[in-house]
Coordinates of C-alpha atoms and ligand atoms in Angstrom, one line a residue:
A404 CA 83.7 62.9 102.7
T405 CA 80.8 63.6 105.1
E406 CA 77.6 64.5 103.5
N407 CA 76.1 67.9 104.2
K408 CA 72.4 67.8 104.5
A409 CA 71.1 71.1 103.1
L410 CA 68.3 72.8 101.3
I411 CA 69.7 75.7 99.2
T412 CA 67.6 78.6 98.0
L413 CA 69.3 80.4 95.2
F414 CA 68.2 83.9 94.3
G415 CA 69.4 84.8 90.8
A416 CA 69.4 81.2 89.6
T417 CA 69.4 82.2 85.9
G418 CA 72.2 84.7 86.3
D419 CA 75.7 84.7 84.9
L420 CA 77.4 83.8 88.2
A421 CA 75.0 80.9 88.9
K422 CA 75.6 79.4 85.5
R423 CA 79.4 79.9 85.4
K424 CA 80.4 79.2 89.0
L425 CA 77.8 78.0 91.3
Y426 CA 76.3 74.9 89.6
T427 CA 79.8 73.7 88.6
S428 CA 81.0 74.1 92.2
L429 CA 78.0 72.2 93.6
F430 CA 78.5 69.5 91.1
K431 CA 82.1 69.0 92.2
L432 CA 81.0 68.8 95.8
Y433 CA 78.5 66.2 94.7
Q434 CA 81.2 64.2 92.9
K435 CA 83.3 64.2 96.1
G436 CA 80.4 63.1 98.3
Y437 CA 80.0 66.4 100.3
L438 CA 76.6 66.6 98.8
A439 CA 74.6 63.4 98.2
D440 CA 71.1 62.2 98.7
H441 CA 70.0 64.8 101.3
F442 CA 70.4 68.0 99.4
A443 CA 68.1 70.0 97.1
L444 CA 68.3 73.4 95.5
L445 CA 65.4 75.7 94.8
G446 CA 66.3 78.2 92.1
T447 CA 64.4 81.4 91.8
S448 CA 64.6 84.5 89.6
R449 CA 62.2 86.6 87.6
H450 CA 62.2 84.3 84.6
E451 CA 59.4 81.8 84.1
L452 CA 61.0 78.3 83.9
S453 CA 59.7 74.8 84.6
D454 CA 61.6 72.4 86.8
D455 CA 62.6 70.6 83.6
E456 CA 63.9 73.7 81.9
F457 CA 65.9 74.6 85.0
E458 CA 67.3 71.1 85.2
K459 CA 68.4 71.4 81.6
M460 CA 70.1 74.8 82.4
V461 CA 72.0 73.2 85.2
L462 CA 73.0 70.2 83.1
D463 CA 74.2 72.6 80.4
S464 CA 76.4 74.6 82.8
I465 CA 78.1 71.5 84.1
K466 CA 78.5 69.7 80.7
D467 CA 82.3 70.3 80.5
I468 CA 83.1 68.6 83.8
P469 CA 84.2 65.0 83.4
A470 CA 81.7 62.7 85.1
K471 CA 80.6 59.1 85.4
D472 CA 77.7 57.8 83.4
G473 CA 74.4 59.3 84.7
E474 CA 76.1 61.3 87.4
A475 CA 75.2 64.7 86.0
E476 CA 71.6 63.6 85.5
A477 CA 71.3 62.2 89.0
F478 CA 72.8 65.5 90.3
A479 CA 70.3 67.6 88.3
K480 CA 67.4 65.7 89.8
H481 CA 68.1 67.7 93.0
F482 CA 67.3 71.0 91.3
F483 CA 63.9 72.7 91.3
Y484 CA 62.6 76.1 90.2
C485 CA 60.1 78.7 91.3
A486 CA 59.7 82.0 89.5
H487 CA 59.7 84.8 92.0
D488 CA 59.9 88.6 92.1
V489 CA 61.8 89.4 95.2
T490 CA 60.0 92.6 95.7
K491 CA 56.6 91.0 96.1
P492 CA 56.0 89.7 99.6
E493 CA 53.2 87.3 98.5
H494 CA 55.7 85.4 96.3
Y495 CA 57.6 84.3 99.4
V496 CA 54.7 82.3 100.5
K497 CA 55.0 80.2 97.3
L498 CA 58.7 79.7 98.1
K499 CA 58.0 78.8 101.6
D500 CA 55.5 76.0 100.6
R501 CA 57.9 74.7 98.0
L502 CA 60.8 74.6 100.6
A503 CA 58.7 72.8 103.1
E504 CA 57.9 70.1 100.5
L505 CA 61.5 69.8 99.4
D506 CA 62.7 69.6 103.0
K507 CA 60.5 66.6 103.6
Q508 CA 61.3 64.9 100.2
F509 CA 65.0 65.2 100.6
G510 CA 65.3 64.9 104.4
T511 CA 67.3 68.1 104.8
E512 CA 66.3 68.4 108.4
G513 CA 65.5 72.1 108.4
N514 CA 69.0 73.1 107.2
R515 CA 68.5 76.2 105.0
L516 CA 71.1 78.0 103.1
F517 CA 70.0 81.1 101.3
Y518 CA 72.3 82.3 98.5
M519 CA 71.9 85.8 97.1
S520 CA 73.4 86.0 93.7
M521 CA 71.6 89.0 92.2
A522 CA 71.7 92.8 92.1
P523 CA 72.8 94.0 95.5
Q524 CA 69.9 96.5 95.8
F525 CA 67.7 93.4 96.6
F526 CA 69.8 91.9 99.3
G527 CA 68.1 93.7 102.2
T528 CA 64.6 93.2 100.9
I529 CA 65.1 89.5 100.5
A530 CA 66.6 89.1 104.0
I531 CA 63.7 91.0 105.6
N532 CA 61.1 89.0 103.7
L533 CA 62.6 85.7 104.5
K534 CA 61.9 86.3 108.2
K535 CA 58.6 88.2 107.8
Q536 CA 57.1 85.5 105.5
G537 CA 58.3 82.7 107.7
L538 CA 61.0 81.0 105.5
I539 CA 63.4 80.8 108.4
T540 CA 63.2 77.4 110.2
D541 CA 63.6 76.7 113.9
K542 CA 64.9 73.3 113.2
G543 CA 68.4 72.9 111.7
Y544 CA 70.4 76.0 110.6
N545 CA 69.6 79.1 108.6
R546 CA 72.5 80.6 106.8
L547 CA 72.9 83.5 104.4
V548 CA 75.5 83.5 101.7
I549 CA 75.8 86.9 100.0
E550 CA 77.7 88.1 97.0
K551 CA 79.6 91.3 96.6
P552 CA 79.4 94.2 96.5
F553 CA 78.7 94.8 100.2
G554 CA 77.7 98.5 99.9
R555 CA 79.2 101.4 98.0
D556 CA 80.5 103.2 101.1
F557 CA 80.3 102.8 104.8
D558 CA 76.8 104.2 105.1
S559 CA 75.2 102.0 102.5
A560 CA 77.1 99.0 103.8
K561 CA 75.9 99.7 107.3
K562 CA 72.3 100.1 106.1
L563 CA 72.6 96.7 104.2
N564 CA 74.1 95.1 107.3
D565 CA 71.3 96.4 109.5
E566 CA 68.7 95.0 107.1
L567 CA 70.4 91.6 107.0
S568 CA 70.7 91.7 110.8
Q569 CA 66.9 91.9 111.2
T570 CA 66.9 88.2 110.0
F571 CA 70.3 86.8 110.5
E572 CA 72.9 86.9 113.2
E573 CA 76.5 87.8 112.3
N574 CA 77.5 84.1 112.7
Q575 CA 74.8 83.1 110.1
I576 CA 76.1 85.5 107.4
F577 CA 78.7 84.4 104.9
R578 CA 80.0 87.3 102.8
I579 CA 81.7 86.0 99.7
D580 CA 85.1 87.4 98.8
H581 CA 86.4 84.8 96.3
Y582 CA 90.0 85.9 96.9
L583 CA 89.7 84.2 100.2
G584 CA 88.9 81.0 98.4
K585 CA 92.2 81.0 96.6
E586 CA 94.7 78.3 97.5
M587 CA 97.7 80.7 98.0
V588 CA 95.7 83.3 99.9
Q589 CA 94.8 80.5 102.3
N590 CA 98.4 79.5 102.3
I591 CA 99.5 82.9 103.8
Q592 CA 98.6 81.6 107.3
A593 CA 100.4 78.3 106.9
L594 CA 103.4 80.1 105.6
R595 CA 103.4 82.5 108.5
F596 CA 102.3 80.5 111.5
G597 CA 103.7 77.2 110.5
N598 CA 107.2 78.4 110.0
P599 CA 109.2 79.9 112.9
I600 CA 111.9 81.1 110.4
I601 CA 109.3 83.2 108.7
E602 CA 107.2 84.4 111.6
A603 CA 110.2 85.3 113.7
L604 CA 111.1 87.9 111.0
W605 CA 107.6 89.0 110.3
N606 CA 107.8 92.5 111.8
N607 CA 109.2 96.0 111.4
R608 CA 112.6 95.0 112.7
Y609 CA 113.2 92.8 109.6
I610 CA 110.6 93.8 107.0
D611 CA 111.2 96.9 105.0
N612 CA 107.9 96.9 103.1
I613 CA 105.2 94.6 101.7
Q614 CA 103.8 94.8 98.2
V615 CA 100.5 93.4 97.0
T616 CA 99.7 93.4 93.2
L617 CA 96.4 92.2 91.7
S618 CA 97.0 92.8 88.0
E619 CA 94.5 92.2 85.2
K620 CA 95.3 92.0 81.6
L621 CA 91.7 92.4 80.4
G622 CA 89.7 95.6 80.2
V623 CA 86.1 95.9 81.4
E624 CA 84.6 93.5 78.8
E625 CA 80.9 93.0 79.3
R626 CA 80.8 94.5 82.8
A627 CA 81.2 98.1 81.7
G628 CA 77.9 99.3 82.9
Y629 CA 78.5 98.0 86.4
Y630 CA 82.2 98.9 86.5
D631 CA 81.8 102.5 85.3
K632 CA 79.8 103.1 88.5
S633 CA 82.1 101.3 90.7
G634 CA 85.8 101.6 89.8
A635 CA 88.9 99.8 90.9
L636 CA 88.8 101.3 94.4
R637 CA 85.4 99.8 95.2
D638 CA 85.6 96.7 93.0
M639 CA 89.1 95.4 94.1
L640 CA 90.8 97.4 96.8
Q641 CA 88.0 97.7 99.4
N642 CA 87.4 94.0 99.5
H643 CA 90.0 91.7 97.9
I644 CA 93.1 93.7 98.6
M645 CA 92.0 94.6 102.2
Q646 CA 91.3 90.9 102.9
V647 CA 94.8 89.9 101.6
V648 CA 96.4 92.7 103.6
A649 CA 94.6 91.8 106.8
Q650 CA 96.0 88.2 106.6
L651 CA 99.5 89.6 106.0
A652 CA 99.2 92.1 108.9
M653 CA 97.3 90.1 111.5
E654 CA 98.8 88.7 114.7
E655 CA 99.0 85.0 115.4
P656 CA 95.5 83.6 116.3
V657 CA 95.1 81.6 119.4
A658 CA 94.1 78.6 117.3
F659 CA 93.3 78.1 113.6
T660 CA 89.5 78.4 114.1
D661 CA 87.2 80.9 112.3
D662 CA 86.5 82.9 115.5
D663 CA 90.1 83.2 116.4
V664 CA 91.2 84.2 113.0
R665 CA 88.4 86.7 112.7
V666 CA 89.4 88.4 115.9
E667 CA 92.9 89.0 114.7
K668 CA 91.9 90.2 111.2
I669 CA 89.6 92.7 112.8
K670 CA 92.3 93.9 115.2
A671 CA 94.7 94.3 112.3
L672 CA 92.2 96.4 110.3
R673 CA 91.4 98.4 113.3
S674 CA 95.1 99.5 113.5
L675 CA 95.1 100.5 109.8
R676 CA 95.7 104.2 109.7
V677 CA 92.7 106.1 108.4
Y678 CA 94.1 109.0 106.5
T679 CA 93.1 112.6 106.6
P680 CA 92.0 113.9 103.2
S681 CA 95.4 115.4 102.5
E682 CA 97.2 112.3 103.6
A683 CA 94.9 110.2 101.4
A684 CA 95.6 112.5 98.4
A685 CA 99.3 111.9 98.9
N686 CA 99.1 108.1 99.5
F687 CA 96.7 107.1 96.7
V688 CA 97.2 107.0 93.0
R689 CA 94.4 106.5 90.4
G690 CA 94.6 105.8 86.8
Q691 CA 92.5 105.1 83.7
Y692 CA 93.8 103.4 80.6
D693 CA 94.2 105.1 77.3
A694 CA 94.1 103.6 73.8
G695 CA 97.2 101.7 72.8
N696 CA 98.5 98.2 72.1
G697 CA 95.6 97.6 69.7
T698 CA 92.9 98.4 72.2
N699 CA 90.4 101.2 72.9
A700 CA 90.7 103.7 75.6
Y701 CA 88.5 102.9 78.6
R702 CA 86.4 106.0 77.7
N703 CA 85.6 104.5 74.3
E704 CA 84.6 101.1 75.5
D705 CA 81.0 100.1 74.9
G706 CA 78.8 101.1 77.9
V707 CA 81.3 103.6 79.3
D708 CA 80.6 107.3 79.6
P709 CA 82.9 109.0 77.1
E710 CA 83.8 111.5 79.8
S711 CA 84.1 108.9 82.5
G712 CA 86.2 109.8 85.6
T713 CA 86.1 106.2 86.8
E714 CA 89.5 104.7 87.8
T715 CA 90.6 101.4 86.2
F716 CA 93.8 101.5 88.3
V717 CA 94.5 102.2 91.9
A718 CA 97.7 102.1 94.0
A719 CA 98.1 103.0 97.6
K720 CA 100.4 103.1 100.5
L721 CA 98.9 101.7 103.7
M722 CA 100.3 102.1 107.2
F723 CA 99.4 100.1 110.3
D724 CA 99.8 101.9 113.6
N725 CA 100.7 99.0 115.8
Y726 CA 103.7 97.5 117.5
R727 CA 104.5 95.0 114.8
W728 CA 104.2 97.2 111.8
S729 CA 105.0 100.8 112.8
G730 CA 107.0 102.3 110.0
V731 CA 106.5 99.5 107.5
P732 CA 104.5 100.6 104.4
F733 CA 102.2 98.1 102.6
Y734 CA 102.1 99.2 99.0
V735 CA 99.1 97.8 97.0
R736 CA 98.0 98.2 93.4
T737 CA 95.4 96.8 91.0
G738 CA 94.3 97.6 87.6
K739 CA 92.9 96.6 84.2
K740 CA 94.8 96.4 80.9
L741 CA 98.1 96.0 82.7
A742 CA 101.0 94.0 81.4
D743 CA 99.8 90.6 82.5
K744 CA 97.2 88.8 84.6
F745 CA 98.7 87.8 88.0
T746 CA 98.4 88.2 91.7
R747 CA 101.5 88.2 93.9
I748 CA 102.8 89.4 97.2
D749 CA 106.3 90.6 97.7
V750 CA 107.7 90.9 101.2
V751 CA 110.9 92.9 101.1
F752 CA 113.2 92.5 104.0
K753 CA 115.7 95.0 105.3
K754 CA 119.3 94.9 104.3
P755 CA 121.9 94.0 106.8
L756 CA 122.7 96.9 109.1
I757 CA 126.3 96.7 108.1
D758 CA 127.4 95.4 104.7
I759 CA 130.7 93.8 105.5
F760 CA 131.1 93.0 101.8
A761 CA 131.1 96.7 100.8
N762 CA 134.4 97.3 99.4
P763 CA 135.1 100.4 97.3
D764 CA 137.6 98.4 95.2
A765 CA 135.1 95.7 94.1
K766 CA 132.5 96.6 91.5
N767 CA 129.2 94.9 92.4
Q768 CA 129.2 95.0 96.2
N769 CA 125.7 96.0 96.6
L770 CA 123.7 93.5 98.6
A771 CA 120.2 92.9 97.2
S772 CA 117.2 92.8 99.6
N773 CA 115.9 89.4 100.6
V774 CA 112.5 89.1 99.1
L775 CA 109.8 86.5 99.9
T776 CA 107.4 86.3 97.0
I777 CA 104.0 84.6 97.3
Y778 CA 102.7 83.7 93.9
V779 CA 98.9 83.5 94.1
E780 CA 98.0 83.0 90.5
P781 CA 98.4 82.0 87.7
K782 CA 101.5 80.2 89.1
S783 CA 101.2 79.2 92.8
G784 CA 104.1 79.0 95.2
F785 CA 106.8 80.9 96.9
A786 CA 110.2 82.2 96.1
L787 CA 112.8 83.5 98.4
Q788 CA 115.6 85.7 97.1
L789 CA 118.9 85.4 99.0
N790 CA 122.4 86.7 98.5
A791 CA 125.1 84.2 97.7
K792 CA 128.7 84.3 96.7
H793 CA 129.2 84.6 93.0
V794 CA 131.0 81.5 91.7
G795 CA 134.6 82.2 90.8
Q796 CA 137.8 83.9 91.8
G797 CA 137.5 86.9 94.1
Y798 CA 134.5 87.7 96.3
T799 CA 131.4 89.2 95.0
T800 CA 127.8 88.5 95.8
E801 CA 124.7 88.0 93.7
P802 CA 121.0 87.3 94.4
V803 CA 119.8 83.8 94.0
D804 CA 116.3 82.3 94.2
L805 CA 114.9 79.4 96.2
Q806 CA 111.6 78.5 94.7
F807 CA 108.7 76.2 95.3
L808 CA 106.0 76.1 92.7
Q809 CA 102.9 73.9 92.8
S810 CA 102.9 71.2 90.2
D811 CA 100.3 71.2 87.5
S812 CA 98.7 68.1 88.9
A813 CA 98.5 69.7 92.4
K814 CA 96.9 72.8 90.8
K815 CA 94.4 70.6 89.0
E816 CA 93.3 69.0 92.2
S817 CA 93.0 72.4 93.9
P818 CA 89.3 73.3 94.2
E819 CA 88.0 76.5 92.6
P820 CA 87.3 79.3 95.1
Y821 CA 83.6 78.9 94.8
E822 CA 83.7 75.2 95.5
R823 CA 85.8 75.7 98.6
L824 CA 83.6 78.6 99.9
F825 CA 80.4 76.8 99.2
H826 CA 81.7 73.9 101.2
D827 CA 82.8 76.1 104.0
A828 CA 79.3 77.7 104.2
L829 CA 77.7 74.3 104.3
E830 CA 80.0 73.3 107.1
G831 CA 79.3 76.6 108.9
N832 CA 83.0 77.6 108.8
H833 CA 83.6 81.4 108.6
T834 CA 87.4 81.4 108.3
N835 CA 87.3 82.5 104.6
F836 CA 84.5 85.0 104.8
A837 CA 84.6 88.7 105.7
S838 CA 83.0 89.8 108.9
W839 CA 81.0 92.9 109.2
A840 CA 83.6 94.6 111.4
E841 CA 86.3 94.0 108.7
I842 CA 84.1 95.4 106.0
A843 CA 83.3 98.4 108.1
Y844 CA 86.9 99.3 108.7
A845 CA 87.8 98.8 105.1
W846 CA 85.0 101.1 104.0
K847 CA 86.0 103.8 106.5
F848 CA 89.5 103.7 105.1
V849 CA 88.3 103.8 101.5
D850 CA 85.6 106.5 102.0
V851 CA 88.2 109.2 102.7
I852 CA 89.8 108.9 99.3
R853 CA 86.6 108.1 97.4
N854 CA 85.0 111.4 98.7
L855 CA 88.1 113.3 97.5
W856 CA 88.2 111.6 94.1
D857 CA 84.5 112.3 93.6
I858 CA 85.1 116.0 93.9
E859 CA 88.4 116.4 92.1
K860 CA 88.4 115.9 88.4
P861 CA 91.2 113.4 87.4
S862 CA 93.5 114.0 84.4
F863 CA 92.5 110.8 82.6
P864 CA 93.5 108.8 80.7
N865 CA 97.0 108.5 82.2
Y866 CA 98.4 105.0 81.4
V867 CA 99.0 102.9 78.4
P868 CA 97.5 99.4 78.1
G869 CA 100.3 96.8 78.7
S870 CA 102.1 98.9 81.2
M871 CA 102.0 98.6 85.0
G872 CA 99.8 101.7 85.4
P873 CA 100.5 105.5 85.6
A874 CA 104.0 106.9 86.4
A875 CA 102.6 108.2 89.7
A876 CA 102.3 104.6 91.0
D877 CA 106.1 104.3 90.7
E878 CA 106.7 107.7 92.2
L879 CA 104.6 106.6 95.2
L880 CA 107.5 104.3 96.1
A881 CA 110.3 106.3 94.6
R882 CA 109.5 109.1 97.0
D883 CA 110.3 106.6 99.9
G884 CA 113.4 105.4 98.1
R885 CA 111.8 102.2 97.1
K886 CA 110.7 100.3 93.9
W887 CA 108.0 97.8 93.0
V888 CA 109.7 94.4 93.0
Y889 CA 107.6 93.4 90.0
R890 CA 108.2 96.0 87.3
L891 CA 108.6 95.9 83.5
Ligands
LIG153 P1 72.9 88.6 86.5 O1 72.4 89.9 86.2 O2 73.5 87.7 85.5 O3 71.8 87.7 87.2 C1 70.8 88.3 88.1 C2 69.8 87.3 88.5 O4 68.8 87.9 89.3 C3 69.0 86.7 87.3 O5 68.7 85.4 87.6 C4 67.7 87.6 87.3 O6 66.6 86.9 86.8 C5 67.5 87.8 88.8 N1 66.7 88.9 89.2 C6 66.9 90.2 88.8 N2 65.9 91.0 89.3 C7 65.0 90.2 90.0 C8 63.8 90.4 90.8 N3 63.3 91.6 91.0 N4 63.2 89.3 91.3 C9 63.8 88.1 91.2 N5 64.9 87.8 90.5 C10 65.5 88.9 89.9 O7 74.0 88.8 87.7 P2 75.3 87.9 88.1 O8 76.4 88.4 87.2 O9 74.9 86.5 88.1 O10 75.7 88.5 89.5 C11 74.9 88.0 90.7 C12 75.6 88.6 91.9 O11 77.0 88.0 92.0 C13 75.8 90.1 92.0 O12 75.7 90.5 93.3 C14 77.2 90.3 91.5 O13 77.8 91.5 91.9 C15 77.9 89.1 92.0 N6 79.1 88.7 91.3 C16 79.1 88.3 90.0 C17 80.2 87.9 89.4 C18 80.2 87.4 88.0 O14 81.2 86.9 87.5 N7 79.1 87.4 87.3 C19 81.4 87.9 90.1 C20 81.5 88.3 91.4 C21 80.3 88.7 92.0

């Protein structure tokens, strides 16, 4: 591994995300040698902590990771802390001095990575102050890694982006969408562009529809306060689902480089049909879970408004107006308290134009659709459903599965999304980050339905925990003569 020389400034260093994901990811990069002698992290937040206390906090968050003797302690020696209120300009001066010292001490050569892991209302303020108070270096690189959510609608996202742009250029900004760090989401491009037998069929001549399901078994848990103001449309569809869909829909990039991939994703999202309000009403379904299966109704969860109109489920039909996809619906759905926790993509191919096996005398002469399933998680792999002859006398067909699933040992070796994305940001590779243009198109698409839903009162609750959402999500496909491939 090549060492990345970097000085990381982490805003929100005492937060949940930092403790659960960020320190563990950095430790794994350290164990693999991507981070070594020339890195340091300056943690900041409102809490008053000494460097020692911060070191202990870091050690505590990595304690479950198997390590060599002394490795964790040596790693933690790269962590420093400075209490800081991000709204006070004078505090940045303290940070600046501390960073200058650390840069010298660890030989990080002016490479600065600023990571914002705190409430999004501060993102803009921090970015502006970083420049104003002189924390941006002219030696080495300056990069910004920023957590979700990126705005609440197009206007707020644009405002945030304008604020970030006062300090950082687009190619210095790394917007985290952790779905892009998942092994099988990254695999979409290998599957498509590495296999002529797949890519040759990847269009409206052979594909009937594509289905994307991000299903959660849990409810809102401790995030109720945040979730009740956000809902599934903003929390899952605008970002994760749109990013997955963009990779499924995009054209072949000139080369597998971040710039080339980005261009194609933007182009794909540009051809996504933005609905009129009445089209949006017809092509979106929202749901909220009721009590059942031994759990509370969403409205009775701690921290949720008892009259809440927030959706915990959303399904939609997306159409791309371009040469490749004209006429092919992309059906997407996501929700909480569904039957199981999994993410999968089902690509449903068209049936043969003529079914030569159709024979009124035979009983089961009904060819199934070929379906390519990409299992993202918890199992990872692909399956391809084909039709084959049923073994035995006579001639009938039946669907059979070709399957490739990653072994448990391969899965164990597979880095966590945050580890991968942290490494990409250190390397300056944008492939697995969302660009502003992609986010802007996604918001414009989502804003139409959000505006509608904010006005019209939903008839919630409308689905039982343990189901796959409201009946209307099945009707969305039934109306087109289709079904969800995954159903109970
Ligand atoms: P958190 O509330 O646990 O932590 C927030 C941090 O910000 C704390 O360290 C706090 O001290 C600090 N802070 C708050 N106000 C401050 C101020 N005025 N000045 C300085 N520091 C201040 O939040 P979190 O769950 O760690 O989330 C951080 C970011 O990551 C958010 O943008 C969130 O949306 C995103 N995110 C979190 C998760 C998760 O699993 N927790 C998942 C995805 C994205």
